[in-house]
Tab-separated table of C-alpha atoms in Angstrom:
chain	number	residue	atom	x	y	z
A	284	UNK	CA	21.721	115.079	102.280
A	285	UNK	CA	25.345	113.831	101.707
A	286	UNK	CA	25.596	116.744	99.114
A	287	UNK	CA	24.832	119.410	101.781
A	288	UNK	CA	27.079	117.713	104.277
A	289	UNK	CA	30.025	118.035	101.814
A	290	UNK	CA	29.307	121.396	101.055
A	291	UNK	CA	29.613	122.307	105.056
A	292	UNK	CA	32.561	120.005	105.252
A	293	UNK	CA	31.178	117.865	107.800
A	294	UNK	CA	33.039	115.176	108.830
A	295	UNK	CA	31.964	111.316	108.722
A	296	UNK	CA	30.660	111.325	112.195
A	297	UNK	CA	28.443	114.475	111.783
A	298	UNK	CA	26.948	113.206	108.601
A	299	UNK	CA	25.938	109.713	110.003
A	300	UNK	CA	24.676	112.042	113.391
A	301	UNK	CA	22.607	114.050	111.168
A	302	UNK	CA	21.130	111.040	109.174
A	303	UNK	CA	20.327	109.372	112.404
A	304	UNK	CA	18.823	112.504	113.977
A	305	UNK	CA	16.647	112.854	110.913
A	306	UNK	CA	15.596	109.196	110.767
A	307	UNK	CA	14.252	109.570	114.262
A	308	UNK	CA	12.528	112.928	113.710
A	309	UNK	CA	10.789	111.093	110.591
A	310	UNK	CA	10.022	108.014	112.528
A	311	UNK	CA	6.176	109.858	113.983
A	312	UNK	CA	5.729	109.987	110.428
A	313	UNK	CA	5.474	106.468	110.281
A	314	UNK	CA	3.749	105.778	113.575
A	315	UNK	CA	0.908	108.806	112.825
A	316	UNK	CA	1.138	109.164	109.140
A	317	UNK	CA	-1.034	112.388	107.620
A	318	UNK	CA	-4.349	111.580	105.996
A	319	UNK	CA	-4.543	112.505	102.593
A	320	UNK	CA	-2.034	110.886	100.771
A	321	UNK	CA	-2.063	107.610	98.893
A	322	UNK	CA	-1.334	104.352	100.712
A	323	UNK	CA	1.966	102.529	99.812
A	324	UNK	CA	-0.155	100.000	97.835
A	325	UNK	CA	-1.978	102.512	95.897
A	326	UNK	CA	1.456	103.890	95.185
A	327	UNK	CA	2.638	100.834	93.894
A	328	UNK	CA	-0.489	100.214	91.461
A	329	UNK	CA	-0.008	103.667	90.198
A	330	UNK	CA	3.756	102.556	89.108
A	331	UNK	CA	2.991	98.763	88.115
A	332	UNK	CA	0.085	99.975	85.795
A	333	UNK	CA	2.573	102.776	84.140
A	334	UNK	CA	5.639	100.006	83.992
A	335	UNK	CA	3.597	97.454	82.694
A	336	UNK	CA	1.897	99.554	79.908
A	337	UNK	CA	-1.712	99.887	81.418
A	338	UNK	CA	-1.511	103.432	81.370
A	339	UNK	CA	0.365	105.635	79.145
A	340	UNK	CA	1.035	108.560	81.624
A	341	UNK	CA	2.704	108.396	85.040
A	342	UNK	CA	0.032	110.370	87.107
A	343	UNK	CA	1.766	110.937	90.305
A	344	UNK	CA	3.130	114.013	92.218
A	345	UNK	CA	5.975	112.939	94.738
A	346	UNK	CA	5.516	113.594	97.946
A	347	UNK	CA	8.131	116.050	99.745
A	348	UNK	CA	9.846	115.626	103.007
A	349	UNK	CA	8.466	117.440	105.852
A	350	UNK	CA	10.380	120.540	106.748
A	351	UNK	CA	11.024	119.601	110.258
A	352	UNK	CA	12.902	116.271	109.059
A	353	UNK	CA	15.892	118.288	107.417
A	354	UNK	CA	15.805	120.964	109.886
A	355	UNK	CA	19.260	119.585	111.015
A	356	UNK	CA	20.525	120.230	107.453
A	357	UNK	CA	19.381	123.758	107.206
A	358	UNK	CA	20.138	124.764	110.595
A	359	UNK	CA	23.133	122.332	111.562
A	360	UNK	CA	24.438	124.929	114.367
A	361	UNK	CA	21.194	125.433	116.382
A	362	UNK	CA	20.179	121.723	116.950
A	363	UNK	CA	22.760	121.111	119.581
A	364	UNK	CA	22.812	124.679	121.199
A	365	UNK	CA	19.183	125.994	121.550
A	366	UNK	CA	16.353	124.792	123.676
A	367	UNK	CA	13.028	123.587	122.126
A	368	UNK	CA	10.748	126.584	121.326
A	369	UNK	CA	6.969	126.909	121.929
A	370	UNK	CA	6.296	125.846	118.185
A	371	UNK	CA	8.719	122.701	118.407
A	372	UNK	CA	6.682	121.603	121.834
A	373	UNK	CA	3.175	122.360	120.744
A	374	UNK	CA	3.239	121.864	116.926
A	375	UNK	CA	4.866	123.362	113.989
A	376	UNK	CA	1.258	123.909	112.198
A	377	UNK	CA	3.011	122.267	108.836
A	378	UNK	CA	0.292	122.255	106.148
A	379	UNK	CA	1.145	120.364	102.725
A	380	UNK	CA	-0.839	119.834	99.720
A	381	UNK	CA	-3.351	116.831	99.587
A	382	UNK	CA	-4.920	114.424	96.935
A	383	UNK	CA	-8.592	114.651	96.551
A	384	UNK	CA	-8.821	117.989	98.717
A	385	UNK	CA	-12.547	118.540	97.327
A	386	UNK	CA	-14.259	115.857	99.032
A	387	UNK	CA	-12.258	115.323	102.367
A	388	UNK	CA	-12.571	118.395	104.874
A	389	UNK	CA	-10.242	116.725	107.295
A	390	UNK	CA	-7.466	116.408	104.744
A	391	UNK	CA	-6.922	120.257	105.035
A	392	UNK	CA	-6.856	120.352	108.972
A	393	UNK	CA	-3.242	121.215	110.134
A	394	UNK	CA	-1.609	118.932	112.226
A	395	UNK	CA	-0.305	119.625	115.686
A	396	UNK	CA	2.610	117.387	117.373
A	397	UNK	CA	1.540	116.174	120.570
A	398	UNK	CA	3.675	116.661	123.604
A	399	UNK	CA	4.978	113.373	123.716
A	400	UNK	CA	6.473	113.388	120.045
A	401	UNK	CA	9.118	115.973	120.936
A	402	UNK	CA	12.093	116.193	118.731
A	403	UNK	CA	15.358	114.404	119.843
A	404	UNK	CA	16.446	115.986	123.241
A	405	UNK	CA	19.647	118.326	122.776
A	406	UNK	CA	20.614	116.412	126.242
A	407	UNK	CA	20.130	113.277	124.400
A	408	UNK	CA	21.921	113.113	121.123
A	409	UNK	CA	22.235	109.935	118.951
A	410	UNK	CA	25.521	108.028	120.393
A	411	UNK	CA	27.596	106.961	117.706
A	412	UNK	CA	28.410	103.180	117.172
A	413	UNK	CA	31.673	103.415	118.074
A	414	UNK	CA	31.351	105.009	121.719
A	415	UNK	CA	28.436	102.787	122.197
A	416	UNK	CA	30.593	99.519	121.445
A	417	UNK	CA	33.182	100.879	123.754
A	418	UNK	CA	30.712	101.277	126.720
A	419	UNK	CA	29.157	97.991	126.161
A	420	UNK	CA	32.800	96.224	126.051
A	421	UNK	CA	33.389	97.815	129.639
A	422	UNK	CA	32.864	95.030	132.147
A	423	UNK	CA	32.046	95.711	135.569
A	424	UNK	CA	33.562	94.247	138.698
A	425	UNK	CA	31.234	92.120	140.870
A	426	UNK	CA	30.982	94.798	143.385
A	427	UNK	CA	29.812	97.485	141.026
A	428	UNK	CA	26.809	95.295	139.325
A	429	UNK	CA	24.309	96.737	142.235
A	430	UNK	CA	25.192	100.313	142.079
A	431	UNK	CA	22.703	102.273	140.464
A	432	UNK	CA	24.380	105.711	140.648
A	433	UNK	CA	24.488	107.902	137.277
A	434	UNK	CA	26.387	110.668	136.188
A	435	UNK	CA	26.305	113.115	132.927
A	436	UNK	CA	29.328	113.082	130.665
A	437	UNK	CA	29.440	115.309	127.628
A	438	UNK	CA	29.146	112.945	124.321
A	439	UNK	CA	32.382	114.623	123.118
A	440	UNK	CA	34.246	113.472	126.080
A	441	UNK	CA	33.128	109.924	125.250
A	442	UNK	CA	34.239	110.234	121.793
A	443	UNK	CA	37.696	111.585	123.192
A	444	UNK	CA	38.050	108.771	125.320
A	445	UNK	CA	36.948	106.344	122.460
A	446	UNK	CA	39.468	107.788	119.947
A	447	UNK	CA	42.190	107.186	122.484
A	448	UNK	CA	41.379	103.831	123.264
A	449	UNK	CA	41.612	103.132	119.530
A	450	UNK	CA	44.802	104.706	119.431
A	451	UNK	CA	46.379	102.965	122.398
A	452	UNK	CA	45.141	99.795	120.593
A	453	UNK	CA	46.914	100.965	117.334
A	454	UNK	CA	50.268	101.683	119.583
A	455	UNK	CA	49.839	98.149	121.209
A	456	UNK	CA	49.700	96.261	118.065
A	457	UNK	CA	52.560	98.408	116.465
A	458	UNK	CA	54.838	97.765	119.550
A	459	UNK	CA	53.885	93.668	119.074
A	460	UNK	CA	55.038	93.722	115.712
A	461	UNK	CA	58.489	95.388	116.532
A	462	UNK	CA	58.737	92.847	119.506
A	463	UNK	CA	58.409	90.140	116.967
A	464	UNK	CA	60.742	91.704	114.594
A	465	UNK	CA	63.440	92.450	117.566
A	466	UNK	CA	63.056	88.525	118.712
A	467	UNK	CA	63.722	87.380	114.844
A	468	UNK	CA	66.741	89.574	114.724
A	469	UNK	CA	68.160	88.681	117.999
A	470	UNK	CA	67.626	84.982	117.317
A	471	UNK	CA	69.291	85.406	113.729
A	472	UNK	CA	72.243	87.271	115.248
A	473	UNK	CA	72.675	84.700	118.049
A	474	UNK	CA	72.789	82.085	115.351
A	475	UNK	CA	75.390	83.676	113.249
A	476	UNK	CA	77.507	84.178	116.647
A	477	UNK	CA	77.489	80.591	117.189
A	478	UNK	CA	78.469	79.745	113.681
A	479	UNK	CA	81.302	82.200	114.134
A	480	UNK	CA	82.678	80.733	117.439
A	481	UNK	CA	82.419	77.273	115.660
A	482	UNK	CA	84.711	78.528	112.941
């Protein structure tokens, strides 16, 4: 993933967002895993037998990551520009190789995604941690606690505000350091002036 992002010169924020989007997209496979594959304890037993010398060969075929999970890396520009297509809404008809195909008729059945398992909405992208922390740190006044009015703000606008806040904090800290240095310099000059008057 990171190698692909480096090839397209993605920023650190874009890399984090892409990984987060892929993780969210893959979560449905954890909630409703496809049948026909080894269970986790069966996979662990295969590797344990190989590492402990019980079997001489590692009889294991890696399971690939579904294409729709890494779709954001293949088509990064379309993820935030195009609305969902019919395939995304009613299923992508993915069919992958299963183990024990001879005795399991259901293993070859194509999996369709139910409507409730939509990919991440293009109008509700993953929020960066820095932006979330900025919003959580904002304290509401007592007069606005009961208001339930909501507005929509583009994520890029929130990111710009967060960057400006960070810059103001940096400038404030730098100004504080300059103030300390100036006070120290003035104090030293004042002391030298008093010593000079005594002489």
